[in-house]
mmCIF file of C-alpha atoms and ligand atoms in Angstrom:
data_model
loop_
_atom_site.group_PDB
_atom_site.id
_atom_site.type_symbol
_atom_site.label_atom_id
_atom_site.label_comp_id
_atom_site.label_asym_id
_atom_site.label_seq_id
_atom_site.Cartn_x
_atom_site.Cartn_y
_atom_site.Cartn_z
ATOM 1 C CA MET A 56 -91.998 52.447 -78.828
ATOM 2 C CA TYR A 57 -91.027 50.811 -75.546
ATOM 3 C CA ARG A 58 -93.498 50.331 -72.684
ATOM 4 C CA LEU A 59 -92.113 50.219 -69.149
ATOM 5 C CA TYR A 60 -94.051 48.717 -66.252
ATOM 6 C CA TYR A 61 -92.777 50.444 -63.139
ATOM 7 C CA ASN A 62 -93.320 51.408 -59.544
ATOM 8 C CA PRO A 63 -91.741 54.630 -58.217
ATOM 9 C CA GLY A 64 -88.221 54.115 -56.881
ATOM 10 C CA ALA A 65 -88.242 50.355 -57.512
ATOM 11 C CA ALA A 66 -85.881 48.329 -59.705
ATOM 12 C CA SER A 67 -87.566 49.905 -62.714
ATOM 13 C CA LEU A 68 -85.987 53.286 -61.936
ATOM 14 C CA ALA A 69 -82.658 52.560 -63.621
ATOM 15 C CA VAL A 70 -84.443 51.450 -66.795
ATOM 16 C CA HIS A 71 -86.721 54.503 -66.768
ATOM 17 C CA TRP A 72 -83.647 56.694 -66.229
ATOM 18 C CA MET A 73 -81.754 55.089 -69.130
ATOM 19 C CA LEU A 74 -84.751 55.460 -71.436
ATOM 20 C CA ILE A 75 -84.684 59.198 -70.734
ATOM 21 C CA GLU A 76 -80.901 59.382 -71.244
ATOM 22 C CA ILE A 77 -80.967 57.607 -74.611
ATOM 23 C CA GLY A 78 -83.917 59.627 -75.827
ATOM 24 C CA ALA A 79 -85.898 56.576 -76.957
ATOM 25 C CA PRO A 80 -89.681 56.901 -77.261
ATOM 26 C CA PHE A 81 -91.451 55.045 -74.462
ATOM 27 C CA GLU A 82 -94.655 54.956 -72.494
ATOM 28 C CA LEU A 83 -95.080 54.164 -68.828
ATOM 29 C CA ALA A 84 -97.458 51.779 -67.078
ATOM 30 C CA LEU A 85 -97.614 52.396 -63.342
ATOM 31 C CA LEU A 86 -98.173 49.292 -61.220
ATOM 32 C CA ASP A 87 -99.852 50.059 -57.927
ATOM 33 C CA PHE A 88 -98.109 47.792 -55.395
ATOM 34 C CA GLU A 89 -100.742 48.579 -52.708
ATOM 35 C CA ALA A 90 -103.454 47.291 -55.049
ATOM 36 C CA LYS A 91 -101.239 44.290 -55.920
ATOM 37 C CA ALA A 92 -101.388 45.209 -59.603
ATOM 38 C CA HIS A 93 -98.039 43.443 -60.037
ATOM 39 C CA LYS A 94 -99.640 40.149 -58.943
ATOM 40 C CA ALA A 95 -102.690 40.435 -61.234
ATOM 41 C CA PRO A 96 -103.038 37.681 -63.863
ATOM 42 C CA ASP A 97 -102.575 40.020 -66.828
ATOM 43 C CA TYR A 98 -99.263 41.284 -65.426
ATOM 44 C CA LEU A 99 -98.084 37.801 -64.427
ATOM 45 C CA GLU A 100 -98.382 36.843 -68.083
ATOM 46 C CA LEU A 101 -95.704 39.417 -68.810
ATOM 47 C CA ASN A 102 -93.582 38.858 -65.710
ATOM 48 C CA PRO A 103 -94.324 35.510 -64.018
ATOM 49 C CA GLY A 104 -92.437 36.570 -60.888
ATOM 50 C CA GLY A 105 -94.777 39.536 -60.392
ATOM 51 C CA LEU A 106 -91.850 41.947 -60.162
ATOM 52 C CA VAL A 107 -90.869 45.225 -61.769
ATOM 53 C CA PRO A 108 -89.417 46.125 -64.156
ATOM 54 C CA THR A 109 -90.889 44.677 -67.320
ATOM 55 C CA LEU A 110 -90.085 46.379 -70.590
ATOM 56 C CA ILE A 111 -92.009 45.641 -73.758
ATOM 57 C CA VAL A 112 -89.403 45.464 -76.515
ATOM 58 C CA ASP A 113 -90.612 44.981 -80.088
ATOM 59 C CA GLY A 114 -93.926 43.738 -78.701
ATOM 60 C CA ALA A 115 -92.485 41.150 -76.292
ATOM 61 C CA PRO A 116 -91.905 41.417 -72.531
ATOM 62 C CA VAL A 117 -88.335 41.453 -71.238
ATOM 63 C CA THR A 118 -87.572 41.273 -67.517
ATOM 64 C CA GLU A 119 -84.548 41.641 -65.206
ATOM 65 C CA CYS A 120 -83.267 45.118 -64.596
ATOM 66 C CA ALA A 121 -79.585 44.406 -65.344
ATOM 67 C CA ALA A 122 -80.432 42.610 -68.581
ATOM 68 C CA LEU A 123 -82.640 45.505 -69.653
ATOM 69 C CA LEU A 124 -79.910 48.049 -69.007
ATOM 70 C CA MET A 125 -77.442 46.055 -71.080
ATOM 71 C CA LEU A 126 -80.004 45.526 -73.834
ATOM 72 C CA LEU A 127 -80.913 49.212 -74.041
ATOM 73 C CA ALA A 128 -77.244 50.239 -73.956
ATOM 74 C CA GLU A 129 -76.566 47.852 -76.837
ATOM 75 C CA ARG A 130 -79.641 48.804 -78.892
ATOM 76 C CA HIS A 131 -78.864 52.504 -78.503
ATOM 77 C CA ALA A 132 -75.091 52.302 -78.706
ATOM 78 C CA ALA A 133 -74.809 55.859 -80.010
ATOM 79 C CA ALA A 134 -75.722 57.067 -76.509
ATOM 80 C CA GLY A 135 -72.361 55.665 -75.357
ATOM 81 C CA PHE A 136 -73.414 53.473 -72.408
ATOM 82 C CA ASP A 137 -72.543 50.110 -73.966
ATOM 83 C CA VAL A 138 -69.257 48.241 -73.619
ATOM 84 C CA PRO A 139 -69.359 45.907 -76.631
ATOM 85 C CA PRO A 140 -67.488 42.634 -77.186
ATOM 86 C CA GLY A 141 -63.833 43.308 -77.931
ATOM 87 C CA HIS A 142 -63.723 46.549 -75.961
ATOM 88 C CA PRO A 143 -60.822 46.658 -73.454
ATOM 89 C CA ASP A 144 -63.301 47.276 -70.607
ATOM 90 C CA ARG A 145 -65.597 44.422 -71.621
ATOM 91 C CA ALA A 146 -64.505 42.011 -68.872
ATOM 92 C CA ALA A 147 -64.766 44.712 -66.200
ATOM 93 C CA TYR A 148 -68.213 45.648 -67.529
ATOM 94 C CA LEU A 149 -69.578 42.121 -67.417
ATOM 95 C CA ARG A 150 -68.085 41.606 -63.978
ATOM 96 C CA ALA A 151 -69.580 44.855 -62.655
ATOM 97 C CA MET A 152 -73.059 44.123 -64.014
ATOM 98 C CA LEU A 153 -73.159 40.571 -62.694
ATOM 99 C CA TYR A 154 -71.577 41.476 -59.372
ATOM 100 C CA LEU A 155 -74.173 44.192 -58.771
ATOM 101 C CA ALA A 156 -77.069 42.025 -59.948
ATOM 102 C CA ASN A 157 -75.967 38.868 -58.132
ATOM 103 C CA THR A 158 -74.569 40.301 -54.921
ATOM 104 C CA LEU A 159 -75.909 43.756 -54.110
ATOM 105 C CA MET A 160 -79.440 43.404 -55.514
ATOM 106 C CA PRO A 161 -80.267 40.183 -53.570
ATOM 107 C CA ALA A 162 -78.834 41.711 -50.390
ATOM 108 C CA PHE A 163 -81.203 44.658 -50.795
ATOM 109 C CA ARG A 164 -84.047 42.225 -51.460
ATOM 110 C CA ALA A 165 -83.267 40.633 -48.075
ATOM 111 C CA TRP A 166 -83.044 44.066 -46.416
ATOM 112 C CA PHE A 167 -86.426 45.234 -47.766
ATOM 113 C CA TYR A 168 -88.226 41.870 -47.597
ATOM 114 C CA PRO A 169 -86.588 40.285 -44.512
ATOM 115 C CA ASP A 170 -89.461 37.844 -43.919
ATOM 116 C CA GLU A 171 -88.887 36.098 -47.230
ATOM 117 C CA PRO A 172 -85.898 33.857 -46.544
ATOM 118 C CA ALA A 173 -86.999 32.320 -43.217
ATOM 119 C CA GLY A 174 -90.229 33.907 -41.955
ATOM 120 C CA ALA A 175 -90.971 36.841 -39.664
ATOM 121 C CA ALA A 176 -89.341 35.189 -36.646
ATOM 122 C CA ASN A 177 -85.950 35.420 -38.365
ATOM 123 C CA ALA A 178 -86.384 38.833 -39.958
ATOM 124 C CA ASP A 179 -83.970 40.644 -37.618
ATOM 125 C CA ALA A 180 -81.185 38.173 -38.307
ATOM 126 C CA VAL A 181 -81.845 38.353 -42.052
ATOM 127 C CA ARG A 182 -81.701 42.154 -41.977
ATOM 128 C CA ALA A 183 -78.475 42.167 -39.985
ATOM 129 C CA ALA A 184 -76.881 39.763 -42.454
ATOM 130 C CA ALA A 185 -78.193 41.795 -45.397
ATOM 131 C CA ARG A 186 -76.777 44.984 -43.930
ATOM 132 C CA ALA A 187 -73.361 43.371 -43.498
ATOM 133 C CA ARG A 188 -73.415 42.127 -47.107
ATOM 134 C CA ILE A 189 -74.449 45.544 -48.441
ATOM 135 C CA GLU A 190 -71.745 47.343 -46.471
ATOM 136 C CA ALA A 191 -69.138 44.819 -47.654
ATOM 137 C CA VAL A 192 -70.121 45.616 -51.257
ATOM 138 C CA PHE A 193 -69.794 49.344 -50.540
ATOM 139 C CA ASP A 194 -66.276 48.695 -49.150
ATOM 140 C CA ARG A 195 -65.402 46.937 -52.358
ATOM 141 C CA LEU A 196 -67.006 49.462 -54.723
ATOM 142 C CA ASP A 197 -65.266 52.286 -52.880
ATOM 143 C CA GLN A 198 -61.906 50.528 -53.289
ATOM 144 C CA ASP A 199 -62.473 49.450 -56.897
ATOM 145 C CA LEU A 200 -63.790 52.702 -58.360
ATOM 146 C CA ALA A 201 -61.698 52.957 -61.528
ATOM 147 C CA GLY A 202 -62.105 56.706 -62.067
ATOM 148 C CA PRO A 203 -64.909 59.232 -61.999
ATOM 149 C CA TYR A 204 -67.283 56.399 -62.972
ATOM 150 C CA LEU A 205 -67.428 52.711 -62.179
ATOM 151 C CA LEU A 206 -65.331 51.595 -65.130
ATOM 152 C CA GLY A 207 -63.253 54.725 -65.581
ATOM 153 C CA GLU A 208 -63.746 57.892 -67.559
ATOM 154 C CA ARG A 209 -67.221 57.348 -69.004
ATOM 155 C CA VAL A 210 -70.683 56.410 -67.789
ATOM 156 C CA THR A 211 -71.799 52.881 -68.749
ATOM 157 C CA ALA A 212 -74.881 50.787 -68.047
ATOM 158 C CA ALA A 213 -73.155 49.644 -64.852
ATOM 159 C CA ASP A 214 -73.420 53.171 -63.420
ATOM 160 C CA PHE A 215 -77.201 53.188 -63.817
ATOM 161 C CA LEU A 216 -77.465 49.936 -61.911
ATOM 162 C CA ALA A 217 -74.965 50.951 -59.224
ATOM 163 C CA THR A 218 -76.572 54.354 -58.631
ATOM 164 C CA MET A 219 -80.091 52.933 -58.363
ATOM 165 C CA LEU A 220 -78.932 50.290 -55.889
ATOM 166 C CA ILE A 221 -76.902 52.786 -53.887
ATOM 167 C CA ARG A 222 -79.967 55.018 -53.686
ATOM 168 C CA TRP A 223 -81.757 52.245 -51.842
ATOM 169 C CA SER A 224 -79.263 52.611 -48.978
ATOM 170 C CA ARG A 225 -80.275 56.222 -48.316
ATOM 171 C CA ASN A 226 -82.273 55.404 -45.167
ATOM 172 C CA MET A 227 -80.006 52.649 -43.910
ATOM 173 C CA PRO A 228 -77.842 53.046 -40.802
ATOM 174 C CA ARG A 229 -74.770 53.548 -43.061
ATOM 175 C CA PRO A 230 -75.825 54.943 -46.440
ATOM 176 C CA ALA A 231 -73.329 54.603 -49.278
ATOM 177 C CA ALA A 232 -72.544 58.317 -49.124
ATOM 178 C CA GLU A 233 -70.545 57.585 -45.945
ATOM 179 C CA TRP A 234 -67.846 55.969 -48.106
ATOM 180 C CA PRO A 235 -65.680 58.889 -49.331
ATOM 181 C CA ARG A 236 -65.035 57.783 -52.922
ATOM 182 C CA LEU A 237 -68.620 56.603 -53.325
ATOM 183 C CA ALA A 238 -69.801 59.993 -52.049
ATOM 184 C CA ALA A 239 -67.795 61.769 -54.749
ATOM 185 C CA TYR A 240 -69.087 59.298 -57.347
ATOM 186 C CA LEU A 241 -72.658 59.909 -56.257
ATOM 187 C CA GLY A 242 -72.115 63.637 -56.490
ATOM 188 C CA ARG A 243 -71.285 63.162 -60.173
ATOM 189 C CA MET A 244 -74.146 60.765 -60.898
ATOM 190 C CA ARG A 245 -76.735 62.775 -58.991
ATOM 191 C CA ALA A 246 -75.931 65.856 -61.049
ATOM 192 C CA ARG A 247 -77.119 64.124 -64.229
ATOM 193 C CA PRO A 248 -80.233 65.909 -65.497
ATOM 194 C CA ALA A 249 -81.932 62.641 -66.492
ATOM 195 C CA LEU A 250 -81.598 61.258 -62.953
ATOM 196 C CA ILE A 251 -83.167 64.439 -61.606
ATOM 197 C CA GLU A 252 -85.841 64.133 -64.291
ATOM 198 C CA VAL A 253 -86.690 60.517 -63.482
ATOM 199 C CA HIS A 254 -87.119 61.433 -59.826
ATOM 200 C CA ALA A 255 -89.541 64.173 -60.822
ATOM 201 C CA ARG A 256 -91.454 61.913 -63.219
ATOM 202 C CA GLU A 257 -91.779 59.160 -60.583
ATOM 203 C CA GLY A 258 -92.816 61.698 -57.921
ATOM 204 C CA LEU A 259 -89.754 60.994 -55.751
ATOM 205 C CA THR A 260 -88.737 63.919 -53.591
ATOM 206 C CA ASP A 261 -86.062 62.450 -51.342
ATOM 207 C CA TRP A 262 -82.357 61.907 -52.114
ATOM 208 C CA ILE A 263 -82.422 64.158 -55.200
ATOM 209 C CA GLY A 264 -85.091 66.738 -54.529
ATOM 210 C CA GLY A 265 -84.818 66.811 -50.744
HETATM 211 N N1 GSH B 300 -84.177 40.417 -60.253
HETATM 212 C C1 GSH B 300 -85.269 41.328 -60.499
HETATM 213 C C2 GSH B 300 -85.675 41.897 -59.162
HETATM 214 C C3 GSH B 300 -86.822 42.848 -59.272
HETATM 215 C C4 GSH B 300 -87.429 43.169 -57.924
HETATM 216 O O1 GSH B 300 -87.113 42.553 -56.886
HETATM 217 N N2 GSH B 300 -88.333 44.166 -57.940
HETATM 218 C C5 GSH B 300 -89.038 44.544 -56.729
HETATM 219 C C6 GSH B 300 -89.065 46.053 -56.566
HETATM 220 S S1 GSH B 300 -87.472 46.732 -56.326
HETATM 221 C C7 GSH B 300 -90.479 44.121 -56.828
HETATM 222 O O2 GSH B 300 -91.034 44.047 -57.911
HETATM 223 N N3 GSH B 300 -91.089 43.869 -55.673
HETATM 224 C C8 GSH B 300 -92.459 43.511 -55.576
HETATM 225 C C9 GSH B 300 -92.650 42.159 -54.954
HETATM 226 O O3 GSH B 300 -91.663 41.469 -54.674
HETATM 227 O O4 GSH B 300 -93.795 41.793 -54.771
HETATM 228 C C10 GSH B 300 -84.808 42.410 -61.447
HETATM 229 O O5 GSH B 300 -83.621 42.756 -61.442
HETATM 230 O O6 GSH B 300 -85.615 42.916 -62.246
#
């Protein structure tokens, strides 16, 4: 039984979504960000950065959204989301996961927490730079889309990460859906029943329900 520490719509969403897709038994632990539950000592023992997600796997905490997606895909390979060593798409898979985690995720961090890098006085400049970086990634994803899904004909762990990150652009000046191939891609991903289900379970009503 897995246990997922989450906050609605946060970086835990992709993990929650994959847990539903693979049909693994899990329980949820909601962290109230307003109450700073993610900075409480008992949670910091699990996740010293005070971030979500944390997934308890075989009794031990594992952090980092991208790592968790790859781990779950590998542990539940029958669900078909893994790209194992030796597979022809392996290099593209590793590249996609690390590119999204290293490039797009930190840019969103800067967009949503613009005071962090250089204080409130520089928040506008940080946001502008973050927006430019995010839009440059969307240019590239739009160009690189290898088929109906990120790596081609089938959904992999990379699609969970990409879709969650893309969702975060929904209220930005240029949401990802303004890129034509990304819009078609999102149409396919957003039709997945488990993505609709995770929105319902996390009480999210925009983007999918709205
Ligand atoms: N690199 C981490 C980033 C996680 C992250 O930034 N989570 C955000 C929510 S999307 C968070 O916990 N924010 C609360 C905070 O920073 O206090 C991961 O991929 O798991």
